[in-house]
Amino acid sequence: MFVQIGKIVTKVSLGFLLLMDIHCFTFLTRSTIPIAPLGDRSTFVLVSLPSANLPTFKTYTKQKINSVYEENNFSFVLLPRAVWEKMDRSLFLASEVTTPLGFKFFAENYQTQLKKSTFEVSDVFSGYKDQILNERYLTQISLTHSEFAEKQIIGTTQSKNPIFALRLTRKNISDNGKVNVLLHCSIHANEVITTEHCYDAIYTLITNKKLKERYLDQLIVWIIPIANPDGSDAFWNVSHLQGRKNGSVNNLKGVDLNRNFPIHWGKTGGEYSSNKIDSPYFQGPSEGSELETRALISLAEKERFVASISYHAFANALLYPYSVEGFLNPSPDLAEIVGKKLSKKTRSTHPTKTFSLKKNLYPIDGVDQDFFYFRYGTLSYVLESSHFNPEYKYVPKILDSLRNVWTQMLDEIVFGEKILIRVLNEEGAPLLTKIQIKGLSYFQGEVRTNHPKTGLFYTYYVPDLGNEMVLESDGYESIIVKTKPSSKWEIQNIIMKRSTRP
């Protein structure tokens, strides 16, 4: 659904009509935001005019047009269609652009961000961000907030694009007693608003002293603003019609990365998980075939995330695993239990849809949240933002409405009831151990282990889990442990003894 500007029929000046039409986007109902993506030609018009005529054009429109991109002595301006239809275009030699262009022509303040020579943290809310700005901002943040932030490269793409992540934690406290959390965005190339959700988390965590103290002593928060940089490059620089995938434009090549994870891969079939290369939902030639997918899998294997959110657009919902039809969730289903808490207080800025908790939107397989839940027990979610790339002036309100989800998730991890143990050998070194919670039943062959580097094992706690665990490790005596659930950050050390049996 798209909100269109109604026509005004009255005998007033063209300038007044322009002013009314431009401002009617601003004075919509405060509680909701219109569904009007920047590239939607039914709502917006991309206009090209000689740059020499831009000052006159701005005066004519009373300086209310700010979305300008300049290239080869031409300026490109994004206008509401109703405004364009009322203009005397001959005054400016202006014409509508009908051929596909990169999103950089549509994004507000993009060139202004590129040209800015100094950096302030508030710059991250200047407009939508491509891979160039992403690298620049993550680099600057890691320099100006080095006591908490560190830019890392978790992998590279087929086009040699680095996949950047920001690792956030209090560095003067040992990582040995911390657990890892993941937020990642723009795994689908054209869902550029999701990058803003990742930057909202970055900005909040590095500027809010209270939240830094609340979360970063116990957590290592990994944030990946653009998980699909090849697709992002095509979307920004070649065509705003680039779809979800990681290849070239118009979905003719490439893979839907969120159908490529090795969990029930290729077994669902149907429209939304396809083996056809020209489908926007192409699952890839084999499971885990894509370098971007492998980078996320490798990071998860190394860090063993206890919780994660993957941001998408724009169903206005929180999705929890398993999304695969027919997969039986563990009992009790911790992902659903926590998901209900995360979605309970979340308000919607969508004009027609309330925010809701769901298992899936349609039958799919090979998705990241299912893989993380199955392999590591990660409380993993997809957050579908309420809008798809609207005018940037609306983005802060959207971020504000959905910020509760990730902050509540971190609250539940740090302050919720939990079991937190560290398994060590007799020399005090971390020991990789298979851990079975007696009160937790699995139906898909899931196996749980602790973090091999730290020896830590975390699980969210509900009374149905009981307090007994069975611990097994090759070459060691199996033991049953009485655990101590707590809302405090208290680690219970467990010593495993070597087996004396031959």
Coordinates of C-alpha atoms in Angstrom, one line a residue:
M1 CA 0.0 0.0 0.0
F2 CA 1.3 3.5 -0.8
V3 CA 0.1 6.8 0.5
Q4 CA -0.4 9.3 -2.3
I5 CA -0.8 13.1 -2.1
G6 CA -4.3 14.2 -3.0
K7 CA -4.9 16.8 -5.6
I8 CA -5.7 20.3 -4.4
V9 CA -8.3 22.2 -6.5
T10 CA -8.2 25.9 -5.7
K11 CA -7.3 29.2 -7.4
V12 CA -4.0 30.0 -5.7
S13 CA -0.5 30.5 -6.8
L14 CA 1.7 27.6 -8.1
G15 CA 4.3 28.5 -5.4
F16 CA 1.7 28.0 -2.7
L17 CA 0.6 24.7 -4.2
L18 CA 4.2 23.5 -4.3
L19 CA 4.6 24.5 -0.6
M20 CA 1.5 22.7 0.4
D21 CA 2.3 19.5 -1.5
I22 CA 5.9 19.4 -0.2
H23 CA 4.8 19.9 3.4
C24 CA 1.9 17.5 3.4
F25 CA 4.4 14.6 3.7
T26 CA 5.5 16.2 7.0
F27 CA 2.2 16.8 8.6
L28 CA 0.8 13.3 8.3
T29 CA -0.5 11.6 11.4
R30 CA 2.2 11.6 14.0
S31 CA 1.6 8.1 15.2
T32 CA 2.3 6.5 11.8
I33 CA 4.5 6.9 8.8
P34 CA 3.4 6.5 5.2
I35 CA 4.5 3.5 3.1
A36 CA 6.3 5.3 0.4
P37 CA 9.7 3.9 -0.7
L38 CA 12.1 6.4 -2.3
G39 CA 12.3 4.5 -5.6
D40 CA 8.5 4.1 -6.0
R41 CA 7.6 5.9 -9.2
S42 CA 3.9 6.1 -8.3
T43 CA 4.9 8.5 -5.5
F44 CA 8.2 10.1 -6.4
V45 CA 9.8 11.4 -9.5
L46 CA 13.6 11.6 -10.1
V47 CA 14.2 14.8 -12.0
S48 CA 17.3 15.8 -14.0
L49 CA 18.2 19.4 -14.7
P50 CA 21.4 21.4 -15.6
S51 CA 23.3 22.2 -12.4
A52 CA 23.4 25.8 -13.5
N53 CA 19.6 26.0 -13.1
L54 CA 19.6 24.5 -9.6
P55 CA 19.7 27.8 -7.7
T56 CA 16.7 29.1 -9.6
F57 CA 14.9 25.8 -9.0
K58 CA 15.6 25.9 -5.3
T59 CA 14.3 29.5 -5.1
Y60 CA 11.2 28.5 -7.1
T61 CA 10.4 25.7 -4.6
K62 CA 11.2 27.9 -1.6
Q63 CA 14.3 25.9 -0.7
K64 CA 12.1 22.9 0.3
I65 CA 13.8 20.4 -2.0
N66 CA 17.0 19.0 -0.4
S67 CA 17.5 15.6 -2.0
V68 CA 20.1 16.5 -4.6
Y69 CA 22.8 14.4 -6.4
E70 CA 25.2 16.1 -8.9
E71 CA 27.1 14.4 -11.7
N72 CA 28.5 15.6 -15.1
N73 CA 27.1 19.1 -14.6
F74 CA 23.6 17.8 -14.0
S75 CA 21.6 17.8 -10.8
F76 CA 19.2 15.0 -9.8
V77 CA 16.3 16.0 -7.5
L78 CA 13.7 13.7 -6.0
L79 CA 10.2 15.2 -6.0
P80 CA 6.8 14.1 -4.9
R81 CA 4.9 13.3 -8.1
A82 CA 2.1 15.7 -7.3
V83 CA 4.7 18.5 -7.1
W84 CA 6.3 17.5 -10.4
E85 CA 2.9 17.5 -12.2
K86 CA 2.2 21.1 -11.2
M87 CA 5.6 22.5 -12.2
D88 CA 6.4 24.6 -15.2
R89 CA 9.4 22.4 -16.2
S90 CA 10.5 24.5 -19.1
L91 CA 11.8 27.1 -16.6
F92 CA 14.6 24.8 -15.5
L93 CA 15.0 22.5 -18.5
A94 CA 14.0 19.7 -16.1
S95 CA 13.0 16.2 -17.2
E96 CA 11.9 13.0 -15.5
V97 CA 14.5 10.2 -15.3
T98 CA 12.8 7.0 -16.4
T99 CA 15.9 4.7 -16.7
P100 CA 17.1 2.8 -13.7
L101 CA 19.8 4.5 -11.7
G102 CA 21.6 3.6 -8.5
F103 CA 20.1 4.4 -5.2
K104 CA 22.7 7.2 -4.6
F105 CA 20.6 9.4 -6.9
F106 CA 17.6 8.9 -4.6
A107 CA 19.2 8.9 -1.2
E108 CA 19.1 12.2 0.6
N109 CA 22.3 13.9 1.6
Y110 CA 24.5 11.1 0.2
Q111 CA 27.0 13.4 -1.5
T112 CA 27.0 15.7 1.5
Q113 CA 28.1 12.8 3.7
L114 CA 30.8 11.8 1.2
K115 CA 32.2 15.3 1.0
K116 CA 32.3 15.9 4.7
S117 CA 36.0 16.1 5.8
T118 CA 35.5 15.8 9.6
F119 CA 33.6 13.2 11.6
E120 CA 31.1 13.5 14.4
V121 CA 29.2 10.5 15.8
S122 CA 25.9 12.2 15.0
D123 CA 26.9 12.0 11.3
V124 CA 25.6 8.4 11.3
F125 CA 22.1 9.9 11.2
S126 CA 22.8 12.2 8.2
G127 CA 21.3 9.8 5.7
Y128 CA 21.3 6.3 4.2
K129 CA 24.7 4.6 4.0
D130 CA 26.5 2.6 1.3
Q131 CA 29.6 0.5 1.7
I132 CA 31.9 3.5 1.3
L133 CA 30.2 5.4 4.1
N134 CA 29.9 2.2 6.2
E135 CA 33.7 1.7 6.1
R136 CA 34.4 5.3 6.8
Y137 CA 32.0 5.5 9.8
L138 CA 33.1 2.2 11.3
T139 CA 36.8 3.3 11.0
Q140 CA 36.1 6.6 12.6
I141 CA 34.1 5.1 15.4
S142 CA 36.8 2.5 16.2
L143 CA 39.3 5.4 16.4
T144 CA 37.3 7.8 18.5
H145 CA 35.8 5.2 20.8
S146 CA 38.7 2.7 20.9
E147 CA 38.1 1.8 24.6
F148 CA 34.9 0.0 23.4
A149 CA 34.9 -0.3 19.6
E150 CA 37.0 -2.2 17.1
K151 CA 36.4 -2.5 13.4
Q152 CA 37.0 -6.0 12.0
I153 CA 36.8 -7.7 8.7
I154 CA 35.0 -11.1 9.0
G155 CA 35.3 -12.1 5.4
T156 CA 35.5 -10.9 1.7
T157 CA 33.1 -11.4 -1.2
Q158 CA 33.6 -12.7 -4.7
S159 CA 34.2 -9.0 -5.8
K160 CA 36.8 -8.7 -3.0
N161 CA 34.6 -6.5 -1.0
P162 CA 35.4 -6.7 2.8
I163 CA 32.5 -7.6 5.1
F164 CA 32.9 -5.1 8.0
A165 CA 31.9 -5.7 11.6
L166 CA 32.1 -3.5 14.7
R167 CA 33.0 -5.4 17.9
L168 CA 31.7 -3.6 21.0
T169 CA 32.7 -4.4 24.5
R170 CA 34.5 -2.8 27.5
K171 CA 38.1 -3.6 26.6
N172 CA 39.6 -3.1 30.0
I173 CA 37.5 -6.1 31.3
S174 CA 38.6 -9.6 30.3
D175 CA 36.6 -11.3 27.6
N176 CA 36.9 -14.5 29.5
G177 CA 33.6 -14.0 31.4
K178 CA 31.6 -12.5 28.5
V179 CA 29.1 -14.0 26.0
N180 CA 28.6 -12.8 22.4
V181 CA 25.6 -11.2 20.7
L182 CA 25.1 -10.5 17.0
L183 CA 23.1 -7.8 15.1
H184 CA 23.4 -7.9 11.4
C185 CA 21.8 -5.9 8.6
S186 CA 21.4 -5.6 4.8
I187 CA 21.9 -9.3 4.0
H188 CA 19.3 -8.4 1.4
A189 CA 20.9 -5.7 -0.8
N190 CA 17.9 -3.5 -1.4
E191 CA 16.7 -3.3 2.2
V192 CA 18.9 -0.3 3.0
I193 CA 16.8 0.8 5.9
T194 CA 18.1 -2.2 7.9
T195 CA 21.6 -0.7 7.9
E196 CA 20.1 2.2 9.8
H197 CA 18.9 -0.2 12.5
C198 CA 22.5 -1.4 13.0
Y199 CA 23.8 2.1 13.2
D200 CA 21.1 3.0 15.7
A201 CA 22.5 0.2 17.9
I202 CA 26.1 1.4 17.4
Y203 CA 25.2 5.0 18.2
T204 CA 23.2 4.1 21.2
L205 CA 25.8 1.8 22.7
I206 CA 28.8 4.2 22.2
T207 CA 27.0 7.4 23.3
N208 CA 24.8 6.2 26.2
K209 CA 26.9 5.9 29.3
K210 CA 24.2 4.1 31.2
L211 CA 23.8 1.4 28.5
K212 CA 27.5 0.9 28.1
E213 CA 27.7 0.1 31.7
R214 CA 24.6 -2.0 31.6
Y215 CA 25.6 -4.2 28.7
L216 CA 29.3 -4.0 27.7
D217 CA 30.8 -5.4 30.9
Q218 CA 29.3 -8.8 30.3
L219 CA 28.6 -8.8 26.5
I220 CA 30.5 -8.6 23.3
V221 CA 28.2 -7.1 20.8
W222 CA 29.0 -7.8 17.1
I223 CA 27.3 -5.4 14.6
I224 CA 27.5 -5.9 10.8
P225 CA 25.7 -3.0 9.1
I226 CA 26.1 -4.4 5.5
A227 CA 26.3 -8.2 5.4
N228 CA 26.0 -8.2 1.6
P229 CA 28.4 -5.6 0.2
D230 CA 28.4 -6.8 -3.4
G231 CA 24.6 -6.6 -3.6
S232 CA 24.8 -3.2 -1.9
D233 CA 27.2 -1.9 -4.4
A234 CA 24.9 -2.9 -7.3
F235 CA 21.9 -1.3 -5.5
W236 CA 23.7 2.0 -4.8
N237 CA 25.7 2.4 -8.0
V238 CA 24.0 0.5 -10.8
S239 CA 20.2 0.3 -10.2
H240 CA 17.8 0.9 -7.4
L241 CA 15.9 -2.0 -8.9
Q242 CA 18.6 -4.4 -7.6
G243 CA 16.8 -7.0 -5.6
R244 CA 17.8 -9.1 -2.6
K245 CA 20.7 -11.1 -4.0
N246 CA 24.4 -10.7 -3.9
G247 CA 25.0 -10.7 -7.7
S248 CA 24.3 -8.3 -10.5
V249 CA 21.2 -6.3 -11.0
N250 CA 17.6 -7.2 -11.8
N251 CA 17.9 -10.6 -10.0
L252 CA 19.4 -12.3 -13.1
K253 CA 22.4 -13.6 -11.2
G254 CA 23.4 -14.0 -7.6
V255 CA 22.0 -15.8 -4.6
D256 CA 19.5 -14.9 -1.9
L257 CA 22.0 -15.2 1.0
N258 CA 19.2 -15.9 3.5
R259 CA 18.3 -19.1 1.7
N260 CA 21.9 -20.3 1.6
F261 CA 22.5 -21.5 5.1
P262 CA 23.0 -25.2 5.8
I263 CA 19.7 -25.9 7.5
H264 CA 17.1 -28.0 5.6
W265 CA 18.6 -26.4 2.5
G266 CA 16.7 -26.8 -0.7
K267 CA 14.1 -29.1 0.8
T268 CA 11.1 -26.8 1.1
G269 CA 10.7 -25.9 -2.6
G270 CA 8.1 -23.4 -3.7
E271 CA 8.2 -19.8 -4.7
Y272 CA 10.1 -18.4 -1.7
S273 CA 13.0 -20.8 -1.6
S274 CA 13.9 -21.5 -5.2
N275 CA 16.4 -23.6 -7.2
K276 CA 15.9 -21.4 -10.2
I277 CA 18.8 -19.0 -10.7
D278 CA 16.6 -16.2 -12.1
S279 CA 14.3 -16.2 -9.0
P280 CA 14.8 -13.4 -6.4
Y281 CA 14.8 -16.2 -3.8
F282 CA 17.5 -18.4 -5.5
Q283 CA 19.0 -20.6 -2.8
G284 CA 22.4 -21.0 -4.5
P285 CA 24.1 -24.0 -6.2
S286 CA 24.7 -25.7 -2.9
E287 CA 24.3 -25.1 0.8
G288 CA 26.7 -22.5 2.2
S289 CA 28.1 -21.9 -1.3
E290 CA 28.4 -18.1 -0.8
L291 CA 31.4 -16.4 0.7
E292 CA 29.1 -14.0 2.7
T293 CA 27.2 -17.0 4.2
R294 CA 30.5 -18.7 5.1
A295 CA 31.7 -15.6 6.8
L296 CA 28.7 -15.4 9.0
I297 CA 28.9 -19.2 9.7
S298 CA 32.6 -18.9 10.6
L299 CA 32.0 -16.0 12.9
A300 CA 29.2 -17.9 14.6
E301 CA 31.4 -21.0 15.0
K302 CA 34.1 -18.9 16.6
E303 CA 31.9 -16.7 18.9
R304 CA 29.0 -19.0 19.7
F305 CA 26.4 -16.2 19.8
V306 CA 23.8 -16.6 22.6
A307 CA 21.4 -14.2 20.9
S308 CA 21.1 -12.6 17.5
I309 CA 18.9 -10.3 15.4
S310 CA 19.0 -10.2 11.6
Y311 CA 17.2 -7.1 10.2
H312 CA 15.0 -7.1 7.2
A313 CA 12.1 -5.1 5.7
F314 CA 9.2 -4.6 5.8
A315 CA 6.7 -7.0 7.3
N316 CA 6.6 -5.2 10.7
A317 CA 7.2 -8.4 12.7
L318 CA 9.6 -10.3 14.8
L319 CA 10.2 -13.8 13.5
Y320 CA 11.5 -16.7 15.7
P321 CA 12.9 -20.1 14.6
Y322 CA 12.2 -22.6 13.3
S323 CA 10.7 -21.1 10.2
V324 CA 11.0 -24.4 8.4
E325 CA 7.6 -26.0 8.0
G326 CA 7.4 -29.3 9.9
F327 CA 10.4 -28.7 12.1
L328 CA 9.5 -29.3 15.8
N329 CA 10.8 -26.6 18.1
P330 CA 12.6 -27.6 21.4
S331 CA 10.4 -27.9 24.4
P332 CA 10.3 -25.6 26.2
D333 CA 10.8 -23.3 23.3
L334 CA 13.2 -20.6 24.7
A335 CA 13.2 -18.6 21.4
E336 CA 9.4 -18.2 21.5
I337 CA 9.4 -17.4 25.2
V338 CA 12.0 -14.7 24.9
G339 CA 10.4 -13.5 21.6
K340 CA 7.1 -12.8 23.3
K341 CA 8.9 -10.6 25.8
L342 CA 10.8 -8.7 23.0
S343 CA 7.7 -8.0 21.0
K344 CA 5.3 -7.3 23.8
K345 CA 6.1 -3.6 24.3
T346 CA 7.0 -2.8 20.7
R347 CA 4.8 -0.1 19.1
S348 CA 4.2 0.2 15.4
T349 CA 4.6 3.2 13.1
H350 CA 3.1 1.3 10.2
P351 CA -0.2 2.8 9.1
T352 CA -2.1 -0.5 9.0
K353 CA -0.1 -3.3 10.6
T354 CA 0.5 -3.9 14.3
F355 CA 3.9 -5.3 15.3
S356 CA 3.6 -9.0 15.9
L357 CA 5.6 -12.2 16.7
K358 CA 5.5 -14.9 14.1
K359 CA 7.3 -18.1 13.2
N360 CA 7.5 -17.2 9.5
L361 CA 5.9 -15.2 6.7
Y362 CA 5.9 -18.1 4.2
P363 CA 7.5 -21.6 3.9
I364 CA 11.3 -21.2 3.6
D365 CA 14.5 -23.0 4.4
G366 CA 18.2 -22.2 4.6
V367 CA 17.8 -19.1 6.8
D368 CA 20.2 -17.8 9.3
Q369 CA 18.0 -17.7 12.4
D370 CA 17.1 -21.4 12.0
F371 CA 20.8 -22.3 11.5
F372 CA 22.0 -20.4 14.5
Y373 CA 19.2 -21.9 16.7
F374 CA 19.8 -25.4 15.5
R375 CA 23.6 -25.4 15.6
Y376 CA 24.3 -23.3 18.7
G377 CA 21.0 -22.7 20.6
T378 CA 21.3 -19.0 19.7
L379 CA 18.1 -17.1 20.6
S380 CA 18.0 -15.9 17.0
Y381 CA 15.4 -13.6 15.4
V382 CA 14.6 -11.8 12.2
L383 CA 13.3 -8.3 12.8
E384 CA 11.2 -7.1 9.9
S385 CA 11.3 -3.3 10.0
S386 CA 8.0 -1.5 9.5
H387 CA 9.0 0.4 6.3
F388 CA 11.0 -0.1 3.1
N389 CA 13.5 2.8 2.5
P390 CA 11.2 5.8 3.2
E391 CA 12.3 9.4 3.1
Y392 CA 15.1 9.6 5.6
K393 CA 13.3 12.2 7.7
Y394 CA 11.1 9.4 8.9
V395 CA 13.9 6.9 9.7
P396 CA 14.7 8.2 13.3
K397 CA 11.1 7.7 14.3
I398 CA 11.1 4.1 12.9
L399 CA 14.4 3.4 14.7
D400 CA 12.9 4.8 17.9
S401 CA 9.8 2.6 17.7
L402 CA 11.8 -0.6 17.2
R403 CA 14.8 0.0 19.4
N404 CA 13.1 -1.7 22.3
V405 CA 13.6 -5.1 20.6
W406 CA 17.4 -5.2 20.7
T407 CA 17.7 -3.4 24.1
Q408 CA 15.2 -5.8 25.6
M409 CA 17.1 -8.7 24.2
L410 CA 20.3 -7.5 25.8
D411 CA 18.4 -7.0 29.1
E412 CA 17.1 -10.5 29.0
I413 CA 20.6 -11.9 28.3
V414 CA 22.3 -9.9 31.1
F415 CA 19.6 -9.6 33.7
G416 CA 17.1 -12.4 32.9
E417 CA 17.1 -15.7 34.8
K418 CA 19.9 -17.8 33.3
I419 CA 22.2 -20.7 33.8
L420 CA 25.9 -19.7 33.3
I421 CA 28.6 -22.3 33.7
R422 CA 32.2 -22.7 32.8
V423 CA 33.5 -26.2 32.1
L424 CA 37.2 -26.7 32.9
N425 CA 39.6 -29.7 33.0
E426 CA 41.7 -30.5 36.1
E427 CA 44.4 -28.0 35.0
G428 CA 41.8 -25.2 34.9
A429 CA 41.8 -24.9 31.1
P430 CA 38.5 -24.6 29.1
L431 CA 37.1 -28.0 28.0
L432 CA 34.8 -28.5 25.0
T433 CA 31.9 -30.3 26.4
K434 CA 28.6 -31.7 25.2
I435 CA 25.8 -30.4 27.5
Q436 CA 22.3 -31.8 27.9
I437 CA 19.8 -29.9 30.0
K438 CA 17.6 -32.6 31.5
G439 CA 14.4 -30.5 31.3
L440 CA 14.9 -29.5 27.6
S441 CA 13.7 -31.8 24.8
Y442 CA 15.0 -31.7 21.2
F443 CA 13.3 -33.2 18.2
Q444 CA 15.6 -32.3 15.3
G445 CA 18.8 -33.9 16.5
E446 CA 20.2 -30.7 18.1
V447 CA 23.4 -31.0 20.1
R448 CA 24.6 -28.3 22.5
T449 CA 28.2 -27.6 23.5
N450 CA 30.0 -24.8 25.4
H451 CA 32.3 -22.2 24.0
P452 CA 35.6 -24.0 23.2
K453 CA 37.7 -20.9 23.9
T454 CA 36.2 -19.7 27.2
G455 CA 34.5 -22.9 28.4
L456 CA 31.3 -20.9 29.0
F457 CA 27.8 -22.2 28.5
Y458 CA 24.8 -20.0 28.7
T459 CA 21.1 -20.8 28.6
Y460 CA 18.1 -18.6 29.3
Y461 CA 16.2 -20.2 32.2
V462 CA 12.6 -21.0 32.8
P463 CA 11.4 -23.2 35.6
D464 CA 10.5 -26.1 33.2
L465 CA 14.2 -26.6 32.5
G466 CA 14.9 -27.8 36.0
N467 CA 18.4 -27.4 37.3
E468 CA 20.2 -30.6 36.2
M469 CA 22.7 -30.9 33.3
V470 CA 24.5 -33.9 31.9
L471 CA 28.1 -33.1 30.8
E472 CA 30.1 -35.3 28.5
S473 CA 33.6 -34.9 27.0
D474 CA 35.8 -37.4 25.2
G475 CA 38.3 -38.8 27.6
Y476 CA 36.5 -37.5 30.7
E477 CA 34.0 -38.9 33.2
S478 CA 30.4 -37.9 32.5
I479 CA 28.8 -36.0 35.3
I480 CA 25.4 -34.7 36.3
V481 CA 25.6 -31.1 37.6
K482 CA 23.2 -29.3 39.8
T483 CA 23.1 -25.7 38.4
K484 CA 22.2 -22.5 40.0
P485 CA 19.8 -20.3 37.9
S486 CA 20.3 -16.6 38.7
S487 CA 19.4 -13.2 37.4
K488 CA 22.9 -12.1 38.4
W489 CA 26.0 -12.5 36.2
E490 CA 27.4 -15.4 38.3
I491 CA 29.6 -18.1 36.6
Q492 CA 29.5 -21.5 38.1
N493 CA 32.8 -23.4 37.4
I494 CA 32.6 -27.1 36.7
I495 CA 35.7 -29.3 36.8
M496 CA 35.7 -32.4 34.6
K497 CA 37.9 -35.3 35.7
R498 CA 39.8 -37.5 33.2
S499 CA 38.4 -41.0 32.7
T500 CA 40.4 -43.8 34.3
R501 CA 38.8 -46.4 32.0
P502 CA 40.9 -47.7 29.1

